[in-house]
PDB file of C-alpha atoms in Angstrom:
ATOM      1  CA  MET P   1     -28.826 -57.030   2.388  1.00 48.00           C
ATOM      2  CA  GLU P   2     -29.495 -60.279   0.476  1.00 49.00           C
ATOM      3  CA  GLN P   3     -28.297 -58.657  -2.758  1.00 48.00           C
ATOM      4  CA  ASN P   4     -24.921 -57.885  -1.132  1.00 58.00           C
ATOM      5  CA  LEU P   5     -24.744 -61.460   0.141  1.00 49.00           C
ATOM      6  CA  LEU P   6     -25.326 -62.864  -3.332  1.00 55.00           C
ATOM      7  CA  GLU P   7     -22.263 -61.022  -4.612  1.00 74.00           C
ATOM      8  CA  ASN P   8     -19.868 -62.556  -2.082  1.00 80.00           C
ATOM      9  CA  TYR P   9     -21.639 -65.737  -1.021  1.00 87.00           C
ATOM     10  CA  ILE P  10     -23.043 -68.935  -2.519  1.00 91.00           C
ATOM     11  CA  LYS P  11     -26.696 -69.488  -1.555  1.00 93.00           C
ATOM     12  CA  GLU P  12     -27.983 -72.971  -0.589  1.00 94.00           C
ATOM     13  CA  ILE P  13     -31.396 -74.025   0.675  1.00 95.00           C
ATOM     14  CA  ARG P  14     -31.785 -76.266   3.729  1.00 95.00           C
ATOM     15  CA  THR P  15     -35.276 -77.393   4.729  1.00 92.00           C
ATOM     16  CA  ILE P  16     -36.881 -80.132   6.778  1.00 90.00           C
ATOM     17  CA  ASP P  17     -40.021 -82.146   6.131  1.00 88.00           C
ATOM     18  CA  LEU P  18     -42.550 -81.205   8.825  1.00 81.00           C
ATOM     19  CA  ALA P  19     -44.195 -84.641   8.720  1.00 84.00           C
ATOM     20  CA  LYS P  20     -40.787 -86.213   9.428  1.00 88.00           C
ATOM     21  CA  ALA P  21     -40.187 -83.622  12.156  1.00 86.00           C
ATOM     22  CA  ASN P  22     -43.439 -84.678  13.841  1.00 85.00           C
ATOM     23  CA  ILE P  23     -42.414 -88.350  13.680  1.00 91.00           C
ATOM     24  CA  PHE P  24     -38.936 -87.459  14.978  1.00 92.00           C
ATOM     25  CA  SER P  25     -40.592 -85.548  17.821  1.00 90.00           C
ATOM     26  CA  LEU P  26     -42.566 -88.630  18.866  1.00 92.00           C
ATOM     27  CA  LEU P  27     -39.445 -90.825  18.721  1.00 94.00           C
ATOM     28  CA  LEU P  28     -37.478 -88.208  20.643  1.00 95.00           C
ATOM     29  CA  PHE P  29     -39.793 -88.603  23.628  1.00 94.00           C
ATOM     30  CA  ILE P  30     -38.269 -92.004  24.464  1.00 95.00           C
ATOM     31  CA  PRO P  31     -34.714 -90.742  25.143  1.00 97.00           C
ATOM     32  CA  ILE P  32     -36.057 -87.536  26.718  1.00 97.00           C
ATOM     33  CA  ILE P  33     -38.172 -89.524  29.172  1.00 95.00           C
ATOM     34  CA  LEU P  34     -35.137 -91.658  30.011  1.00 95.00           C
ATOM     35  CA  VAL P  35     -32.726 -88.721  30.408  1.00 97.00           C
ATOM     36  CA  TYR P  36     -35.120 -86.661  32.533  1.00 97.00           C
ATOM     37  CA  GLY P  37     -37.147 -89.453  34.122  1.00 93.00           C
ATOM     38  CA  LEU P  38     -34.341 -91.718  35.332  1.00 94.00           C
ATOM     39  CA  PRO P  39     -32.704 -89.122  37.632  1.00 95.00           C
ATOM     40  CA  PHE P  40     -36.173 -88.052  38.800  1.00 94.00           C
ATOM     41  CA  TYR P  41     -37.041 -91.656  39.637  1.00 91.00           C
ATOM     42  CA  LEU P  42     -33.694 -92.323  41.352  1.00 93.00           C
ATOM     43  CA  ILE P  43     -34.093 -89.246  43.567  1.00 93.00           C
ATOM     44  CA  TRP P  44     -37.842 -89.313  44.261  1.00 90.00           C
ATOM     45  CA  GLY P  45     -38.610 -93.032  43.919  1.00 86.00           C
ATOM     46  CA  GLU P  46     -41.634 -92.631  41.695  1.00 78.00           C
ATOM     47  CA  LEU P  47     -42.499 -91.691  38.155  1.00 72.00           C
ATOM     48  CA  ASP P  48     -46.220 -92.359  37.791  1.00 76.00           C
ATOM     49  CA  PHE P  49     -47.240 -89.871  35.074  1.00 72.00           C
ATOM     50  CA  ILE P  50     -50.579 -91.532  34.409  1.00 75.00           C
ATOM     51  CA  GLY P  51     -51.474 -91.862  38.082  1.00 79.00           C
ATOM     52  CA  VAL P  52     -50.689 -88.198  38.717  1.00 78.00           C
ATOM     53  CA  PHE P  53     -52.916 -87.117  35.834  1.00 75.00           C
ATOM     54  CA  VAL P  54     -55.782 -89.445  36.801  1.00 80.00           C
ATOM     55  CA  GLU P  55     -55.646 -88.196  40.393  1.00 84.00           C
ATOM     56  CA  SER P  56     -55.527 -84.570  39.208  1.00 83.00           C
ATOM     57  CA  PHE P  57     -58.573 -85.128  36.972  1.00 81.00           C
ATOM     58  CA  ARG P  58     -60.460 -86.637  39.923  1.00 85.00           C
ATOM     59  CA  GLU P  59     -59.555 -83.794  42.274  1.00 89.00           C
ATOM     60  CA  ASN P  60     -60.207 -80.970  39.824  1.00 88.00           C
ATOM     61  CA  PRO P  61     -62.529 -81.292  36.824  1.00 85.00           C
ATOM     62  CA  LEU P  62     -60.962 -78.148  35.324  1.00 91.00           C
ATOM     63  CA  PHE P  63     -57.528 -79.784  35.237  1.00 89.00           C
ATOM     64  CA  PRO P  64     -57.767 -80.791  31.529  1.00 89.00           C
ATOM     65  CA  ILE P  65     -58.562 -77.192  30.605  1.00 93.00           C
ATOM     66  CA  ALA P  66     -55.564 -76.001  32.624  1.00 93.00           C
ATOM     67  CA  VAL P  67     -53.327 -78.513  30.810  1.00 92.00           C
ATOM     68  CA  VAL P  68     -54.510 -77.274  27.400  1.00 94.00           C
ATOM     69  CA  ILE P  69     -53.985 -73.633  28.429  1.00 96.00           C
ATOM     70  CA  VAL P  70     -50.465 -74.363  29.709  1.00 96.00           C
ATOM     71  CA  LEU P  71     -49.557 -76.249  26.518  1.00 94.00           C
ATOM     72  CA  LEU P  72     -50.929 -73.528  24.226  1.00 94.00           C
ATOM     73  CA  ALA P  73     -49.193 -70.820  26.247  1.00 96.00           C
ATOM     74  CA  GLY P  74     -45.957 -72.834  26.124  1.00 97.00           C
ATOM     75  CA  ILE P  75     -46.185 -73.095  22.334  1.00 95.00           C
ATOM     76  CA  VAL P  76     -46.609 -69.319  22.061  1.00 95.00           C
ATOM     77  CA  VAL P  77     -43.728 -68.737  24.499  1.00 98.00           C
ATOM     78  CA  HIS P  78     -41.561 -71.177  22.482  1.00 98.00           C
ATOM     79  CA  GLU P  79     -41.948 -68.980  19.388  1.00 97.00           C
ATOM     80  CA  LEU P  80     -41.510 -65.775  21.409  1.00 98.00           C
ATOM     81  CA  ILE P  81     -38.200 -67.116  22.750  1.00 99.00           C
ATOM     82  CA  HIS P  82     -37.031 -67.665  19.171  1.00 98.00           C
ATOM     83  CA  GLY P  83     -38.128 -64.124  18.335  1.00 98.00           C
ATOM     84  CA  VAL P  84     -36.445 -62.461  21.302  1.00 98.00           C
ATOM     85  CA  THR P  85     -33.202 -64.356  20.732  1.00 98.00           C
ATOM     86  CA  PHE P  86     -33.116 -63.674  16.990  1.00 98.00           C
ATOM     87  CA  ALA P  87     -33.975 -60.003  17.643  1.00 98.00           C
ATOM     88  CA  LEU P  88     -30.967 -59.693  19.966  1.00 98.00           C
ATOM     89  CA  PHE P  89     -28.706 -60.657  17.056  1.00 98.00           C
ATOM     90  CA  ALA P  90     -30.607 -58.985  14.202  1.00 97.00           C
ATOM     91  CA  LYS P  91     -29.404 -55.583  13.074  1.00 96.00           C
ATOM     92  CA  HIS P  92     -32.986 -54.263  12.999  1.00 97.00           C
ATOM     93  CA  GLY P  93     -34.138 -56.057  16.160  1.00 97.00           C
ATOM     94  CA  PHE P  94     -37.836 -56.901  16.358  1.00 96.00           C
ATOM     95  CA  LYS P  95     -38.507 -55.179  13.024  1.00 97.00           C
ATOM     96  CA  SER P  96     -36.876 -58.265  11.483  1.00 97.00           C
ATOM     97  CA  ILE P  97     -39.086 -60.753  13.345  1.00 98.00           C
ATOM     98  CA  LYS P  98     -42.379 -62.193  12.052  1.00 96.00           C
ATOM     99  CA  PHE P  99     -44.667 -64.736  13.716  1.00 95.00           C
ATOM    100  CA  GLY P 100     -47.259 -66.952  12.048  1.00 90.00           C
ATOM    101  CA  ILE P 101     -48.622 -70.443  11.430  1.00 88.00           C
ATOM    102  CA  LEU P 102     -47.768 -72.836   8.580  1.00 76.00           C
ATOM    103  CA  LEU P 103     -51.353 -73.868   7.876  1.00 80.00           C
ATOM    104  CA  LYS P 104     -50.603 -77.121   6.026  1.00 74.00           C
ATOM    105  CA  MET P 105     -49.161 -78.629   9.237  1.00 71.00           C
ATOM    106  CA  LEU P 106     -50.733 -76.281  11.814  1.00 77.00           C
ATOM    107  CA  THR P 107     -47.207 -75.415  12.907  1.00 77.00           C
ATOM    108  CA  PRO P 108     -46.505 -72.048  14.520  1.00 85.00           C
ATOM    109  CA  TYR P 109     -43.295 -70.329  13.515  1.00 88.00           C
ATOM    110  CA  CYS P 110     -41.023 -67.394  14.157  1.00 94.00           C
ATOM    111  CA  HIS P 111     -39.282 -65.984  11.085  1.00 94.00           C
ATOM    112  CA  CYS P 112     -36.213 -63.737  11.154  1.00 96.00           C
ATOM    113  CA  LYS P 113     -36.205 -61.657   7.963  1.00 95.00           C
ATOM    114  CA  GLU P 114     -32.498 -60.842   8.013  1.00 95.00           C
ATOM    115  CA  PRO P 115     -29.474 -63.131   7.856  1.00 95.00           C
ATOM    116  CA  LEU P 116     -27.608 -64.077  11.018  1.00 97.00           C
ATOM    117  CA  ARG P 117     -24.246 -65.718  11.526  1.00 96.00           C
ATOM    118  CA  VAL P 118     -24.596 -69.474  11.820  1.00 96.00           C
ATOM    119  CA  ARG P 119     -23.764 -69.559  15.553  1.00 96.00           C
ATOM    120  CA  GLN P 120     -26.285 -66.788  16.266  1.00 97.00           C
ATOM    121  CA  TYR P 121     -28.948 -68.693  14.369  1.00 97.00           C
ATOM    122  CA  ILE P 122     -28.155 -71.885  16.297  1.00 97.00           C
ATOM    123  CA  VAL P 123     -28.462 -70.025  19.617  1.00 98.00           C
ATOM    124  CA  GLY P 124     -31.848 -68.657  18.526  1.00 98.00           C
ATOM    125  CA  ALA P 125     -32.983 -72.091  17.408  1.00 97.00           C
ATOM    126  CA  ILE P 126     -31.926 -73.933  20.590  1.00 98.00           C
ATOM    127  CA  MET P 127     -33.102 -71.425  23.221  1.00 99.00           C
ATOM    128  CA  PRO P 128     -36.723 -72.658  23.542  1.00 99.00           C
ATOM    129  CA  ALA P 129     -35.473 -76.199  24.211  1.00 98.00           C
ATOM    130  CA  ILE P 130     -33.169 -74.869  26.924  1.00 99.00           C
ATOM    131  CA  ILE P 131     -35.628 -72.458  28.554  1.00 99.00           C
ATOM    132  CA  LEU P 132     -38.787 -74.599  28.297  1.00 99.00           C
ATOM    133  CA  GLY P 133     -37.167 -78.045  28.374  1.00 98.00           C
ATOM    134  CA  VAL P 134     -33.761 -78.435  29.992  1.00 98.00           C
ATOM    135  CA  LEU P 135     -34.105 -75.806  32.746  1.00 99.00           C
ATOM    136  CA  PRO P 136     -37.572 -76.974  33.886  1.00 99.00           C
ATOM    137  CA  ALA P 137     -36.275 -80.575  33.855  1.00 98.00           C
ATOM    138  CA  PHE P 138     -33.431 -79.655  36.228  1.00 98.00           C
ATOM    139  CA  ILE P 139     -35.846 -77.785  38.496  1.00 98.00           C
ATOM    140  CA  ALA P 140     -38.293 -80.718  38.419  1.00 96.00           C
ATOM    141  CA  ILE P 141     -35.557 -83.224  39.239  1.00 96.00           C
ATOM    142  CA  PHE P 142     -34.374 -81.174  42.220  1.00 96.00           C
ATOM    143  CA  THR P 143     -37.842 -80.273  43.529  1.00 95.00           C
ATOM    144  CA  GLY P 144     -39.716 -83.495  42.758  1.00 92.00           C
ATOM    145  CA  ASN P 145     -42.383 -81.664  40.755  1.00 92.00           C
ATOM    146  CA  VAL P 146     -43.788 -84.252  38.332  1.00 91.00           C
ATOM    147  CA  PHE P 147     -45.931 -81.674  36.495  1.00 92.00           C
ATOM    148  CA  LEU P 148     -42.860 -79.584  35.723  1.00 95.00           C
ATOM    149  CA  LEU P 149     -41.085 -82.757  34.601  1.00 95.00           C
ATOM    150  CA  ILE P 150     -43.926 -83.545  32.173  1.00 94.00           C
ATOM    151  CA  PHE P 151     -43.825 -79.930  30.927  1.00 96.00           C
ATOM    152  CA  ALA P 152     -40.052 -80.239  30.377  1.00 98.00           C
ATOM    153  CA  ILE P 153     -40.418 -83.530  28.518  1.00 97.00           C
ATOM    154  CA  PHE P 154     -43.155 -82.132  26.280  1.00 96.00           C
ATOM    155  CA  PHE P 155     -41.319 -78.920  25.395  1.00 98.00           C
ATOM    156  CA  THR P 156     -37.994 -80.619  24.794  1.00 98.00           C
ATOM    157  CA  GLY P 157     -39.784 -82.919  22.352  1.00 95.00           C
ATOM    158  CA  ALA P 158     -41.584 -79.931  20.845  1.00 93.00           C
ATOM    159  CA  ALA P 159     -38.164 -78.589  19.814  1.00 95.00           C
ATOM    160  CA  ALA P 160     -37.588 -81.562  17.463  1.00 93.00           C
ATOM    161  CA  GLY P 161     -37.918 -79.388  14.351  1.00 90.00           C
ATOM    162  CA  ASP P 162     -35.429 -76.924  15.822  1.00 94.00           C
ATOM    163  CA  PHE P 163     -32.982 -79.779  16.466  1.00 96.00           C
ATOM    164  CA  MET P 164     -33.390 -80.966  12.872  1.00 95.00           C
ATOM    165  CA  ILE P 165     -32.656 -77.497  11.472  1.00 95.00           C
ATOM    166  CA  ILE P 166     -29.641 -77.130  13.763  1.00 96.00           C
ATOM    167  CA  ASN P 167     -28.412 -80.478  12.457  1.00 95.00           C
ATOM    168  CA  LEU P 168     -28.539 -79.072   8.902  1.00 94.00           C
ATOM    169  CA  ILE P 169     -26.253 -76.129   9.707  1.00 96.00           C
ATOM    170  CA  TRP P 170     -24.121 -76.793  12.794  1.00 94.00           C
ATOM    171  CA  LYS P 171     -21.041 -77.927  10.860  1.00 93.00           C
ATOM    172  CA  GLU P 172     -20.967 -74.774   8.743  1.00 93.00           C
ATOM    173  CA  ASP P 173     -18.052 -72.346   8.929  1.00 91.00           C
ATOM    174  CA  LYS P 174     -18.435 -69.480  11.411  1.00 85.00           C
ATOM    175  CA  ASP P 175     -18.572 -66.972   8.526  1.00 82.00           C
ATOM    176  CA  THR P 176     -21.605 -68.685   7.016  1.00 93.00           C
ATOM    177  CA  MET P 177     -24.767 -66.605   7.151  1.00 95.00           C
ATOM    178  CA  VAL P 178     -28.213 -68.134   7.716  1.00 96.00           C
ATOM    179  CA  LEU P 179     -31.511 -66.654   6.574  1.00 96.00           C
ATOM    180  CA  ASP P 180     -34.843 -68.163   7.595  1.00 92.00           C
ATOM    181  CA  HIS P 181     -36.852 -69.553   4.708  1.00 90.00           C
ATOM    182  CA  PRO P 182     -39.960 -67.331   4.439  1.00 84.00           C
ATOM    183  CA  SER P 183     -42.465 -70.130   3.801  1.00 81.00           C
ATOM    184  CA  GLU P 184     -40.842 -73.494   4.626  1.00 82.00           C
ATOM    185  CA  ALA P 185     -39.366 -75.022   7.783  1.00 85.00           C
ATOM    186  CA  GLY P 186     -35.710 -74.352   7.157  1.00 90.00           C
ATOM    187  CA  CYS P 187     -33.324 -71.732   5.932  1.00 94.00           C
ATOM    188  CA  PHE P 188     -30.966 -70.493   3.271  1.00 96.00           C
ATOM    189  CA  ILE P 189     -27.281 -70.587   4.003  1.00 95.00           C
ATOM    190  CA  PHE P 190     -24.802 -68.202   2.433  1.00 94.00           C
ATOM    191  CA  LYS P 191     -21.248 -69.525   2.212  1.00 91.00           C
ATOM    192  CA  LYS P 192     -18.354 -67.201   1.450  1.00 85.00           C
ATOM    193  CA  ILE P 193     -16.928 -67.637  -2.032  1.00 81.00           C
TER     194      ILE P 193
END
């Protein structure tokens, strides 16, 4: 399909620096904590993340292991959400989806091997932040579950690279096609001639 695209489209590369994405992720935690934490605090009157963790460690020595398992599972689910969403839009479904790890930054990835329309790609890129970040934050705010709030904060911040890639393409015309870069964090865009 790429050969057909090259005949009618101009190809451009759009990538992000993973080191910058990691820094952006850390900086992103400040507004995320404010956006999620302020309503939580106003409703429930407390927001003692450290105290909750210290108390949990005291009560259950296996708590740190549970935290690591939940975080690792969440990272896997984050990539699976990308894969499922991209597969819904891809002509060849899951046959077009590949999972792996960029070893130089120890960053897991989901790669869609066929081009998608720009809006489809954006939906696939944003879904983990919505499913693992925004939705758990709303549930945490309404239920008072501080652990779910921490999970939501972490996995919204973990989507920093996704936000950066979306920022590279969101102003593109609806007819623009996007193809994941096979070895870098980013994509190729194909603009109609």
